[in-house]
Short mmCIF file of C-alpha atoms in Angstrom, two decimals:
data_model
loop_
_atom_site.label_atom_id
_atom_site.label_comp_id
_atom_site.label_asym_id
_atom_site.label_seq_id
_atom_site.Cartn_x
_atom_site.Cartn_y
_atom_site.Cartn_z
CA MET A 1 -7.89 -31.10 3.60
CA ALA A 2 -8.52 -28.26 6.64
CA THR A 3 -10.78 -29.54 9.67
CA LYS A 4 -13.90 -27.47 10.38
CA THR A 5 -13.90 -27.70 14.04
CA LYS A 6 -16.24 -25.31 16.38
CA LYS A 7 -13.40 -22.89 16.32
CA GLY A 8 -13.56 -22.64 12.41
CA ILE A 9 -11.27 -22.91 9.91
CA GLN A 10 -7.50 -23.74 11.54
CA PHE A 11 -4.26 -21.85 9.12
CA PRO A 12 -2.65 -25.88 8.28
CA LEU A 13 1.39 -23.95 8.43
CA SER A 14 2.71 -22.98 12.23
CA LYS A 15 4.71 -19.37 12.41
CA ALA A 16 7.69 -21.29 11.97
CA GLU A 17 6.87 -23.00 9.09
CA TYR A 18 5.22 -20.51 7.23
CA LYS A 19 8.02 -18.25 7.50
CA GLU A 20 10.32 -21.12 6.06
CA GLN A 21 7.71 -21.61 3.23
CA ALA A 22 6.91 -17.94 2.36
CA SER A 23 11.16 -17.11 2.29
CA LYS A 24 11.24 -19.63 -1.01
CA TYR A 25 8.68 -17.14 -2.63
CA ARG A 26 11.33 -13.83 -1.90
CA PRO A 27 13.03 -13.05 -4.97
CA LYS A 28 16.98 -12.93 -4.56
CA ARG A 29 18.56 -9.85 -4.55
CA ASN A 30 20.97 -9.63 -7.86
CA VAL A 31 24.22 -8.62 -5.36
CA LEU A 32 26.73 -8.89 -8.22
CA GLN A 33 24.49 -6.70 -10.00
CA ASN A 34 23.71 -4.72 -7.11
CA THR A 35 27.57 -4.64 -6.30
CA PHE A 36 28.78 -3.39 -9.75
CA ARG A 37 25.91 -0.24 -9.83
CA ALA A 38 27.08 0.86 -6.44
CA PHE A 39 30.44 1.10 -7.91
CA TRP A 40 30.31 2.36 -10.72
CA VAL A 41 28.05 4.83 -9.31
CA GLY A 42 29.31 5.89 -5.59
CA GLY A 43 33.05 5.50 -7.72
CA THR A 44 31.67 8.46 -10.35
CA ILE A 45 30.72 10.56 -7.63
CA CYS A 46 34.14 10.32 -6.04
CA LEU A 47 35.04 11.41 -9.60
CA LEU A 48 33.04 13.93 -9.66
CA GLY A 49 34.02 15.50 -6.43
CA GLN A 50 37.82 15.05 -8.09
CA ILE A 51 37.13 16.96 -11.15
CA ILE A 52 35.56 19.48 -8.82
CA THR A 53 39.23 19.79 -6.45
CA ASN A 54 40.98 20.48 -9.11
CA ILE A 55 38.55 23.20 -10.66
CA TYR A 56 39.19 24.93 -7.16
CA ILE A 57 42.50 24.48 -7.28
CA ASN A 58 43.71 25.27 -10.69
CA PHE A 59 41.27 27.63 -11.19
CA PHE A 60 40.41 29.42 -7.66
CA GLY A 61 43.81 29.40 -6.03
CA PHE A 62 42.71 26.82 -3.35
CA SER A 63 45.14 25.37 -2.07
CA GLU A 64 44.46 20.96 -2.11
CA GLN A 65 43.33 21.22 1.83
CA ASP A 66 41.19 24.14 1.34
CA ALA A 67 39.34 22.86 -1.33
CA GLY A 68 37.61 20.02 0.35
CA ASN A 69 34.60 21.88 2.43
CA PRO A 70 34.22 24.02 -0.83
CA THR A 71 34.11 20.90 -3.25
CA VAL A 72 31.77 18.94 -0.25
CA ALA A 73 29.77 22.16 -0.31
CA THR A 74 28.87 22.01 -4.26
CA LEU A 75 28.69 18.11 -4.20
CA ILE A 76 25.99 18.73 -1.76
CA LEU A 77 24.77 21.85 -4.06
CA ILE A 78 24.08 19.02 -6.60
CA SER A 79 22.79 16.62 -4.93
CA VAL A 80 19.91 19.15 -3.53
CA ILE A 81 19.34 20.25 -6.46
CA LEU A 82 18.62 16.72 -8.28
CA THR A 83 16.54 16.39 -5.47
CA GLY A 84 14.16 19.40 -5.85
CA LEU A 85 13.85 17.90 -9.29
CA GLY A 86 12.85 14.48 -8.14
CA VAL A 87 15.84 12.39 -10.08
CA TYR A 88 18.01 11.57 -7.37
CA ASP A 89 15.24 8.85 -5.74
CA ASN A 90 15.69 7.17 -9.11
CA ILE A 91 19.51 7.26 -8.65
CA GLY A 92 19.49 5.44 -5.53
CA GLN A 93 16.70 2.93 -6.45
CA TYR A 94 19.36 2.48 -9.01
CA ALA A 95 23.01 2.77 -7.44
CA GLY A 96 21.94 1.40 -3.71
CA ALA A 97 24.54 2.24 -1.70
CA GLY A 98 26.32 3.82 -4.63
CA SER A 99 24.27 7.10 -4.24
CA ALA A 100 23.13 6.71 -0.81
CA VAL A 101 26.90 6.51 0.83
CA PRO A 102 29.05 9.29 -0.65
CA VAL A 103 28.04 13.54 0.96
CA THR A 104 25.29 13.22 -1.79
CA GLY A 105 23.22 10.76 0.22
CA PHE A 106 23.13 12.72 3.04
CA ALA A 107 22.10 15.85 1.45
CA ASN A 108 19.20 14.14 -0.38
CA SER A 109 18.07 12.65 3.25
CA ILE A 110 18.01 16.29 4.55
CA ALA A 111 16.34 18.28 1.53
CA SER A 112 13.83 14.69 1.03
CA ALA A 113 12.62 15.21 4.41
CA ALA A 114 12.26 19.18 4.09
CA ILE A 115 10.17 19.21 0.72
CA GLU A 116 8.49 15.93 2.53
CA HIS A 117 7.24 18.30 5.52
CA ARG A 118 6.90 21.39 3.62
CA SER A 119 3.06 21.12 3.83
CA GLU A 120 3.39 20.86 7.35
CA GLY A 121 5.03 24.76 7.93
CA TYR A 122 8.31 25.99 8.57
CA VAL A 123 8.70 25.76 11.95
CA LEU A 124 7.61 22.48 12.85
CA GLY A 125 6.93 20.46 9.05
CA VAL A 126 10.50 21.97 7.86
CA GLY A 127 12.60 22.53 10.69
CA GLY A 128 11.37 19.97 13.25
CA ASN A 129 11.37 16.84 10.10
CA MET A 130 14.26 18.24 8.42
CA PHE A 131 16.85 15.66 10.13
CA LYS A 132 14.76 13.22 10.84
CA LEU A 133 16.65 10.62 9.01
CA ALA A 134 19.78 12.12 9.32
CA GLY A 135 19.84 13.04 12.68
CA SER A 136 20.74 9.22 13.70
CA VAL A 137 24.09 9.72 11.17
CA ILE A 138 24.88 13.42 13.06
CA VAL A 139 23.79 11.72 16.60
CA PHE A 140 26.29 8.62 16.05
CA GLY A 141 28.57 9.86 14.10
CA THR A 142 29.31 12.91 16.84
CA VAL A 143 29.56 10.20 19.35
CA ALA A 144 31.79 7.93 16.94
CA ALA A 145 34.38 10.98 16.98
CA PHE A 146 34.08 11.89 20.32
CA VAL A 147 34.93 7.99 21.34
CA PHE A 148 37.68 7.54 18.79
CA GLY A 149 38.49 11.50 19.87
CA ALA A 150 39.66 10.68 23.46
CA LEU A 151 40.97 6.96 22.25
CA ARG A 152 43.30 8.81 20.11
CA THR A 153 44.59 11.36 23.03
CA ILE A 154 45.24 9.19 25.48
CA LEU A 155 47.07 6.72 23.02
CA ASN A 156 49.02 10.32 22.62
CA MET A 157 49.86 10.75 25.98
CA LEU A 158 50.83 7.40 27.10
CA TRP A 159 53.17 7.58 23.57
CA ALA A 160 54.38 10.92 24.68
CA GLY A 161 55.13 9.53 28.25
CA MET B 1 -21.54 -24.28 20.04
CA SER B 2 -22.82 -20.98 18.91
CA THR B 3 -20.32 -21.03 15.97
CA SER B 4 -22.32 -23.67 14.67
CA VAL B 5 -26.00 -22.55 14.64
CA ALA B 6 -26.37 -21.16 11.02
CA THR B 7 -29.13 -18.42 10.55
CA ARG B 8 -30.57 -17.53 7.18
CA ASN B 9 -28.78 -14.02 7.05
CA ARG B 10 -25.56 -15.51 10.06
CA LEU B 11 -24.37 -18.77 8.51
CA SER B 12 -21.00 -18.99 10.77
CA ARG B 13 -19.48 -15.87 12.78
CA GLN B 14 -17.84 -15.07 10.21
CA THR B 15 -20.31 -15.36 6.76
CA TRP B 16 -23.39 -13.34 6.50
CA GLN B 17 -25.52 -13.92 3.92
CA PHE B 18 -27.69 -11.41 2.40
CA THR B 19 -31.15 -12.74 1.77
CA GLU B 20 -32.63 -9.40 0.73
CA ASP B 21 -32.31 -8.02 -3.43
CA VAL B 22 -28.98 -5.89 -1.92
CA ARG B 23 -27.64 -4.55 -5.12
CA ILE B 24 -24.78 -2.11 -6.40
CA GLN B 25 -26.63 1.27 -7.03
CA ALA B 26 -23.65 2.36 -9.24
CA THR B 27 -19.41 2.72 -8.57
CA ALA B 28 -17.13 5.25 -9.27
CA THR B 29 -13.56 5.38 -9.63
CA VAL B 30 -11.33 8.06 -9.41
CA VAL B 31 -7.28 7.43 -9.80
CA GLY B 32 -3.82 9.32 -10.39
CA PRO B 33 -1.78 9.35 -14.08
CA LYS B 34 0.27 6.40 -12.97
CA GLU B 35 -3.15 4.45 -12.47
CA GLY B 36 -4.13 6.33 -15.53
CA GLU B 37 -1.70 4.36 -17.98
CA GLY B 38 -2.15 0.87 -16.63
CA PRO B 39 -4.53 -1.72 -17.98
CA LEU B 40 -7.46 -0.49 -16.58
CA GLY B 41 -7.17 3.44 -17.54
CA ALA B 42 -9.92 3.75 -19.89
CA LEU B 43 -12.27 2.21 -16.95
CA PHE B 44 -12.18 4.80 -14.49
CA ASP B 45 -14.81 7.39 -14.18
CA ARG B 46 -11.43 10.20 -13.81
CA VAL B 47 -7.88 10.10 -14.39
CA TYR B 48 -5.87 12.95 -12.85
CA ASP B 49 -2.57 13.80 -14.64
CA ASP B 50 -1.21 15.58 -11.51
CA MET B 51 -0.61 13.92 -8.31
CA TYR B 52 -1.57 17.09 -6.10
CA ALA B 53 -4.80 16.57 -8.24
CA GLY B 54 -4.84 20.52 -8.03
CA GLN B 55 -4.41 21.39 -4.56
CA ASP B 56 -1.21 21.82 -2.35
CA SER B 57 -0.65 18.51 -0.36
CA TRP B 58 -1.04 15.56 -1.37
CA GLU B 59 -3.12 14.56 1.82
CA LYS B 60 -6.15 17.65 0.12
CA ALA B 61 -5.32 15.80 -3.06
CA GLU B 62 -6.18 12.06 -1.74
CA ARG B 63 -9.35 14.14 -0.33
CA ILE B 64 -10.17 15.18 -3.86
CA LEU B 65 -10.37 11.23 -5.59
CA MET B 66 -12.72 10.28 -2.69
CA GLU B 67 -15.19 13.19 -3.37
CA ASP B 68 -14.77 13.03 -6.67
CA ALA B 69 -15.65 9.46 -7.14
CA VAL B 70 -18.54 9.49 -4.19
CA ASN B 71 -19.76 12.03 -6.39
CA ILE B 72 -19.83 10.55 -10.04
CA ALA B 73 -20.88 7.00 -8.13
CA LEU B 74 -24.25 9.42 -6.55
CA GLU B 75 -24.54 11.06 -10.65
CA LYS B 76 -24.43 7.33 -12.19
CA ALA B 77 -27.42 6.18 -9.42
CA ARG B 78 -29.24 9.16 -9.97
CA LEU B 79 -29.39 10.42 -6.53
CA LYS B 80 -28.09 13.30 -4.41
CA PRO B 81 -26.44 13.48 -1.14
CA ASP B 82 -29.54 13.67 0.63
CA ASP B 83 -31.04 10.54 -0.62
CA ILE B 84 -27.93 8.36 1.05
CA ASP B 85 -28.69 7.59 4.51
CA GLN B 86 -24.46 6.99 5.72
CA ILE B 87 -21.41 7.05 4.18
CA LEU B 88 -19.13 4.21 5.20
CA ALA B 89 -15.54 4.97 4.83
CA GLY B 90 -11.76 4.77 5.54
CA ASP B 91 -8.17 5.15 4.17
CA LEU B 92 -4.39 5.03 4.91
CA LEU B 93 -3.58 7.73 6.92
CA ASN B 94 -3.77 8.94 10.98
CA GLN B 95 -7.02 9.07 12.40
CA ASN B 96 -8.50 8.19 8.79
CA ILE B 97 -8.71 11.92 7.70
CA THR B 98 -9.72 11.26 3.69
CA ALA B 99 -12.79 10.02 5.24
CA ASN B 100 -13.36 12.48 7.67
CA PHE B 101 -12.93 15.27 5.85
CA THR B 102 -14.71 14.03 2.80
CA ALA B 103 -17.72 13.62 4.64
CA GLU B 104 -17.53 17.00 6.32
CA ASN B 105 -17.92 18.40 2.61
CA LEU B 106 -20.75 15.84 1.72
CA SER B 107 -22.32 16.06 4.78
CA ILE B 108 -23.69 12.59 4.73
CA PRO B 109 -23.38 10.88 8.06
CA LEU B 110 -20.39 9.16 8.34
CA MET B 111 -19.16 5.63 9.62
CA GLY B 112 -15.65 5.67 9.60
CA MET B 113 -13.98 2.55 8.72
CA TYR B 114 -10.48 1.34 9.14
CA GLY B 115 -9.30 -1.85 7.71
CA ALA B 116 -5.87 -1.20 6.36
CA CYS B 117 -5.66 -2.43 2.48
CA SER B 118 -9.35 -4.55 3.48
CA THR B 119 -11.14 -0.94 3.68
CA SER B 120 -12.31 -1.16 0.41
CA MET B 121 -14.70 -5.09 1.35
CA LEU B 122 -15.05 -3.91 4.79
CA THR B 123 -16.66 -0.91 3.94
CA LEU B 124 -18.77 -2.68 1.41
CA SER B 125 -19.56 -6.03 3.76
CA ASN B 126 -21.38 -3.47 6.35
CA ALA B 127 -23.02 -1.37 3.34
CA ALA B 128 -24.95 -4.77 3.19
CA ALA B 129 -25.30 -5.55 5.96
CA LEU B 130 -26.84 -2.27 6.97
CA VAL B 131 -29.06 -2.36 3.62
CA ASN B 132 -30.05 -5.58 4.44
CA ALA B 133 -31.22 -5.45 7.84
CA GLY B 134 -33.42 -2.02 6.75
CA TYR B 135 -31.14 0.54 8.50
CA ALA B 136 -30.67 2.58 6.00
CA ASN B 137 -31.97 2.70 2.03
CA TYR B 138 -28.86 3.62 0.30
CA ILE B 139 -25.59 3.70 1.30
CA ILE B 140 -22.44 4.00 0.29
CA ALA B 141 -18.90 2.49 0.69
CA ALA B 142 -15.65 4.01 -0.18
CA CYS B 143 -12.15 4.43 0.12
CA SER B 144 -8.65 5.65 -0.95
CA SER B 145 -5.36 5.53 -0.31
CA HIS B 146 -2.52 8.17 -2.15
CA ASN B 147 0.99 7.01 -3.28
CA ALA B 148 2.64 10.37 -1.67
CA THR B 149 0.56 10.33 1.48
CA ALA B 150 0.86 6.65 1.93
CA GLU B 151 5.06 7.15 1.88
CA ARG B 152 4.66 9.37 4.23
CA GLN B 153 2.80 7.65 6.86
CA TYR B 154 4.90 4.82 6.49
CA ARG B 155 7.74 4.79 4.78
CA TYR B 156 10.11 7.60 3.44
CA PRO B 157 9.61 11.11 1.88
CA THR B 158 9.38 10.38 -1.69
CA GLU B 159 12.27 12.14 -2.51
CA TYR B 160 14.74 10.02 -0.81
CA GLY B 161 16.78 7.85 -2.72
CA GLY B 162 16.71 4.76 -0.70
CA GLN B 163 16.87 1.50 -2.68
CA LYS B 164 14.01 -0.02 -2.62
CA PRO B 165 13.67 -4.37 -2.44
CA PRO B 166 11.86 -6.38 -5.55
CA ASN B 167 9.33 -7.56 -2.82
CA ALA B 168 8.23 -3.96 -2.09
CA GLN B 169 4.76 -2.54 -3.52
CA TRP B 170 3.43 0.60 -5.14
CA THR B 171 0.38 2.52 -3.45
CA VAL B 172 -2.51 2.65 -5.53
CA THR B 173 -3.19 6.49 -6.11
CA GLY B 174 -7.00 6.68 -6.32
CA ALA B 175 -10.28 6.27 -4.89
CA GLY B 176 -13.79 4.10 -5.38
CA ALA B 177 -16.93 4.70 -4.12
CA ALA B 178 -20.28 1.99 -4.51
CA VAL B 179 -23.76 3.00 -3.49
CA VAL B 180 -25.53 0.42 -1.87
CA GLY B 181 -29.65 -0.24 -1.91
CA ILE B 182 -32.50 -2.67 -2.44
CA GLY B 183 -33.15 -3.41 -6.11
CA GLY B 184 -32.22 -2.12 -9.56
CA ASP B 185 -30.47 -3.62 -12.04
CA GLY B 186 -26.76 -3.78 -10.81
CA PRO B 187 -24.53 -6.56 -9.61
CA ARG B 188 -26.09 -8.15 -6.11
CA LEU B 189 -23.94 -8.71 -3.38
CA THR B 190 -24.54 -12.00 -1.66
CA HIS B 191 -22.28 -13.21 1.02
CA ALA B 192 -19.76 -11.42 3.22
CA THR B 193 -17.08 -12.93 5.12
CA ILE B 194 -15.50 -11.07 7.83
CA GLY B 195 -11.82 -12.17 8.21
CA LYS B 196 -9.57 -12.91 11.55
CA VAL B 197 -6.31 -11.22 12.09
CA MET B 198 -3.65 -13.44 11.07
CA ASP B 199 0.08 -12.82 11.97
CA LEU B 200 2.74 -15.44 10.97
CA GLY B 201 5.69 -13.99 11.73
CA ILE B 202 6.35 -11.97 8.99
CA LYS B 203 8.01 -8.85 10.39
CA ASP B 204 9.68 -6.68 7.33
CA PRO B 205 6.84 -3.83 6.01
CA PHE B 206 8.61 -4.52 2.29
CA ASP B 207 7.23 -8.08 2.65
CA MET B 208 3.36 -6.94 3.37
CA GLY B 209 2.35 -9.76 -0.08
CA ALA B 210 3.77 -13.04 2.09
CA ALA B 211 2.33 -11.37 5.59
CA MET B 212 -1.29 -11.29 3.83
CA ALA B 213 -1.67 -14.24 1.65
CA PRO B 214 -2.38 -16.07 5.38
CA ALA B 215 -4.91 -13.66 6.02
CA ALA B 216 -6.43 -14.44 2.10
CA VAL B 217 -6.27 -18.03 2.67
CA SER B 218 -7.65 -17.78 6.09
CA THR B 219 -10.74 -15.71 5.19
CA LEU B 220 -11.05 -17.49 1.54
CA MET B 221 -10.93 -21.12 3.52
CA THR B 222 -13.93 -20.24 6.01
CA HIS B 223 -16.01 -18.84 3.12
CA PHE B 224 -15.74 -21.98 0.79
CA GLU B 225 -16.60 -23.86 4.19
CA ASP B 226 -18.89 -21.74 5.13
CA THR B 227 -21.37 -21.56 2.14
CA GLY B 228 -20.69 -25.04 0.42
CA LEU B 229 -19.14 -23.08 -2.36
CA ARG B 230 -16.38 -24.34 -4.49
CA PRO B 231 -13.65 -21.99 -6.22
CA GLN B 232 -15.02 -23.49 -9.32
CA ASP B 233 -18.82 -22.18 -8.72
CA TYR B 234 -16.99 -18.73 -8.93
CA ASP B 235 -15.94 -17.28 -12.60
CA LEU B 236 -13.05 -14.78 -10.60
CA ILE B 237 -12.07 -14.49 -7.43
CA VAL B 238 -9.56 -11.72 -6.61
CA THR B 239 -7.42 -10.77 -3.78
CA GLY B 240 -6.60 -7.54 -2.74
CA ASP B 241 -3.70 -6.78 -3.17
CA LEU B 242 -1.18 -9.16 -2.93
CA ALA B 243 1.27 -8.46 -5.75
CA SER B 244 3.42 -11.44 -7.24
CA ILE B 245 5.04 -12.69 -3.96
CA GLY B 246 1.39 -12.79 -2.19
CA TYR B 247 -0.37 -13.90 -4.96
CA ALA B 248 1.99 -17.35 -5.40
CA ILE B 249 2.13 -17.90 -1.71
CA ALA B 250 -1.47 -17.59 -1.34
CA LYS B 251 -2.52 -19.87 -4.21
CA ASP B 252 -0.06 -22.21 -3.69
CA LEU B 253 -1.06 -22.92 0.05
CA LEU B 254 -5.13 -23.03 -1.33
CA GLN B 255 -4.02 -25.56 -3.81
CA LYS B 256 -2.51 -27.95 -1.11
CA GLU B 257 -5.39 -27.44 1.06
CA GLY B 258 -7.60 -28.81 -1.61
CA TYR B 259 -9.20 -25.82 -2.88
CA ASP B 260 -8.60 -26.14 -6.94
CA MET B 261 -7.78 -21.79 -7.55
CA ASP B 262 -6.67 -22.78 -11.13
CA LYS B 263 -8.00 -20.46 -13.66
CA VAL B 264 -10.30 -18.63 -11.44
CA TYR B 265 -7.89 -16.76 -9.49
CA ASN B 266 -6.50 -13.39 -9.76
CA ASP B 267 -5.00 -10.09 -7.82
CA CYS B 268 -5.93 -6.99 -8.09
CA GLY B 269 -2.61 -5.60 -7.05
CA LEU B 270 -1.63 -7.22 -10.44
CA MET B 271 -4.37 -5.97 -12.55
CA VAL B 272 -3.49 -2.12 -11.97
CA TYR B 273 -0.40 -1.94 -13.56
CA HIS B 274 1.54 -3.53 -16.67
CA PRO B 275 4.70 -5.32 -15.49
CA ASP B 276 6.77 -2.68 -17.06
CA GLN B 277 5.45 0.80 -14.86
CA GLU B 278 8.44 -0.40 -12.19
CA VAL B 279 5.60 -1.05 -9.60
CA PHE B 280 7.85 -3.92 -7.83
CA ALA B 281 6.09 -6.98 -6.80
CA GLY B 282 2.72 -5.25 -8.16
CA ALA B 283 0.17 -2.51 -6.54
CA SER B 284 -0.91 -2.14 -3.28
CA GLY B 285 -3.26 -0.02 -1.00
CA CYS B 286 -6.58 0.41 -0.33
CA ALA B 287 -7.55 2.02 -3.53
CA SER B 288 -5.74 -1.38 -5.48
CA SER B 289 -9.16 -3.24 -4.66
CA ALA B 290 -11.39 -0.66 -5.15
CA THR B 291 -10.17 0.73 -7.86
CA VAL B 292 -10.57 -2.45 -9.81
CA THR B 293 -13.54 -3.80 -7.79
CA TYR B 294 -15.53 -1.07 -8.88
CA SER B 295 -14.24 -0.64 -12.20
CA TYR B 296 -13.56 -3.87 -14.31
CA ILE B 297 -15.43 -6.25 -11.71
CA VAL B 298 -18.58 -3.96 -11.69
CA ASP B 299 -18.27 -3.65 -15.04
CA GLN B 300 -17.98 -7.11 -16.53
CA LEU B 301 -20.90 -8.53 -14.34
CA SER B 302 -22.85 -5.28 -14.72
CA LYS B 303 -22.60 -6.22 -18.79
CA GLY B 304 -22.87 -10.28 -17.91
CA LEU B 305 -19.51 -11.53 -18.99
CA LEU B 306 -18.62 -12.40 -15.07
CA LYS B 307 -21.59 -13.79 -13.47
CA LYS B 308 -20.20 -14.52 -10.01
CA VAL B 309 -17.14 -12.87 -8.12
CA LEU B 310 -15.33 -13.18 -4.70
CA VAL B 311 -12.88 -10.32 -3.85
CA CYS B 312 -11.35 -10.66 -0.82
CA ALA B 313 -9.18 -7.66 -0.11
CA THR B 314 -6.56 -7.61 2.40
CA GLY B 315 -5.02 -5.67 4.83
CA ALA B 316 -1.76 -5.22 6.66
CA LEU B 317 -2.67 -3.87 10.04
CA LEU B 318 0.46 -2.77 11.41
CA SER B 319 1.63 1.15 12.25
CA PRO B 320 5.43 2.52 11.77
CA VAL B 321 5.49 2.77 15.53
CA SER B 322 4.21 -1.40 15.78
CA TYR B 323 6.89 -2.39 13.71
CA GLN B 324 10.00 -0.22 14.76
CA GLN B 325 8.84 -1.87 17.80
CA GLY B 326 9.86 -5.28 16.94
CA ASP B 327 6.25 -6.31 16.63
CA SER B 328 5.17 -8.51 13.17
CA ILE B 329 2.68 -7.77 10.49
CA PRO B 330 -1.14 -8.65 11.92
CA CYS B 331 -3.23 -9.12 8.51
CA ILE B 332 -7.02 -9.29 7.96
CA ALA B 333 -8.97 -10.06 5.02
CA HIS B 334 -12.88 -9.38 4.06
CA ALA B 335 -14.51 -11.15 1.56
CA VAL B 336 -17.61 -10.26 -0.70
CA ALA B 337 -19.52 -12.54 -3.37
CA PHE B 338 -20.96 -10.20 -6.37
CA GLU B 339 -23.57 -12.19 -8.63
CA GLY B 340 -23.43 -10.83 -12.19
CA GLY B 341 -26.74 -7.75 -12.49
CA LYS B 342 -29.97 -7.99 -14.28
#
């Protein structure tokens, strides 16, 4: 029974005790199921990319190397359309990293922010917020590319020398 | 020992007793499509089947929900906006814009209040106190939340494909309003317990139920201690939006402290939606407690099917800045006691 002091009721648990107690109630995430879903959805997106690449190679005369860019553009287009139709977030809830990691997830993060902030106008709304989520991917992607690019150049120079 | 001095109105520094015949004159609830499909769907006064409620932004839609709720409540109470002294209102958006713009349209003097999802009982308890003290004849207590505006405020764009964990909650799209005044035959407001901010170190903003449970427990224990009432003196005790995880934590904590919550305790966050409506752990938002209290609970009290009800609205007082800066989630809960009408 809690004791009534002049400060009123005292909460029966300390922060550490409560954290430990509360964690017992948290539902466990089904890691195996999530991994499987991410695997098959992510894999299917990659398979779709391969099919698109083959179409560009076989029907439009692209070389294997040149087919990469139009394939990415096509996947982005599909993802943006699905985002606009309100479908991609449902896929994301099901697939998790499976639909977040491929380029389609990157496109979704940009398109969803653009749609979300449309009501605040084109310049400060769409333009200013489009890269709200994708911005850090671009920043750290560029930084990582620079670091590894520099490392590679230095290693190449040492090898050559 | 100022805290031990009890007067007729002041039972402690946290609990008020309303000594006049303060009653709910009328209530109204307006909700969005998903809530309309829920188990309480038929009890809401208006259900919009479109998240935009015919507006061009979700923020404007939320204002329509609140304005409709106030207007319907006024209609049911057979009062005009001019009869109302003040409106006490709040929502979840920055600078309380839903309440501000709605009060402008209604041209009723406003006291904007922010208690996150506890705003429903924060406004109602203050309305009752002001009416009880004679500062107003009629006051409206109102609050609202909207799933899409809350997602924008606190989380990610609505169409963003991030995966939410099973302990996440679904913000209710809706608004509730109550007209409070002296006399009539509606449910009586007997007590209010104002909560303390409780922070037990939970940092995950998807873990609202666990973060808010201690605030509910603290306010409920204080209420029982101050009033001398026991949980079994009530026919129903509800918390605002603890949802499945927070509900279980709060219930077990109270049981362990010797409060028998068995059979009388429920959570509004578990009452708004059917379990198969894909809302993760349950409902959240100001409108969770407001729409359940101002529809189902007031209805049951008016019909005499429930005699005594305690509503303890829970709120997580975080901001996107505070949690990104690594702060844990401060939470609060305010309780109001209702007694059947007639």
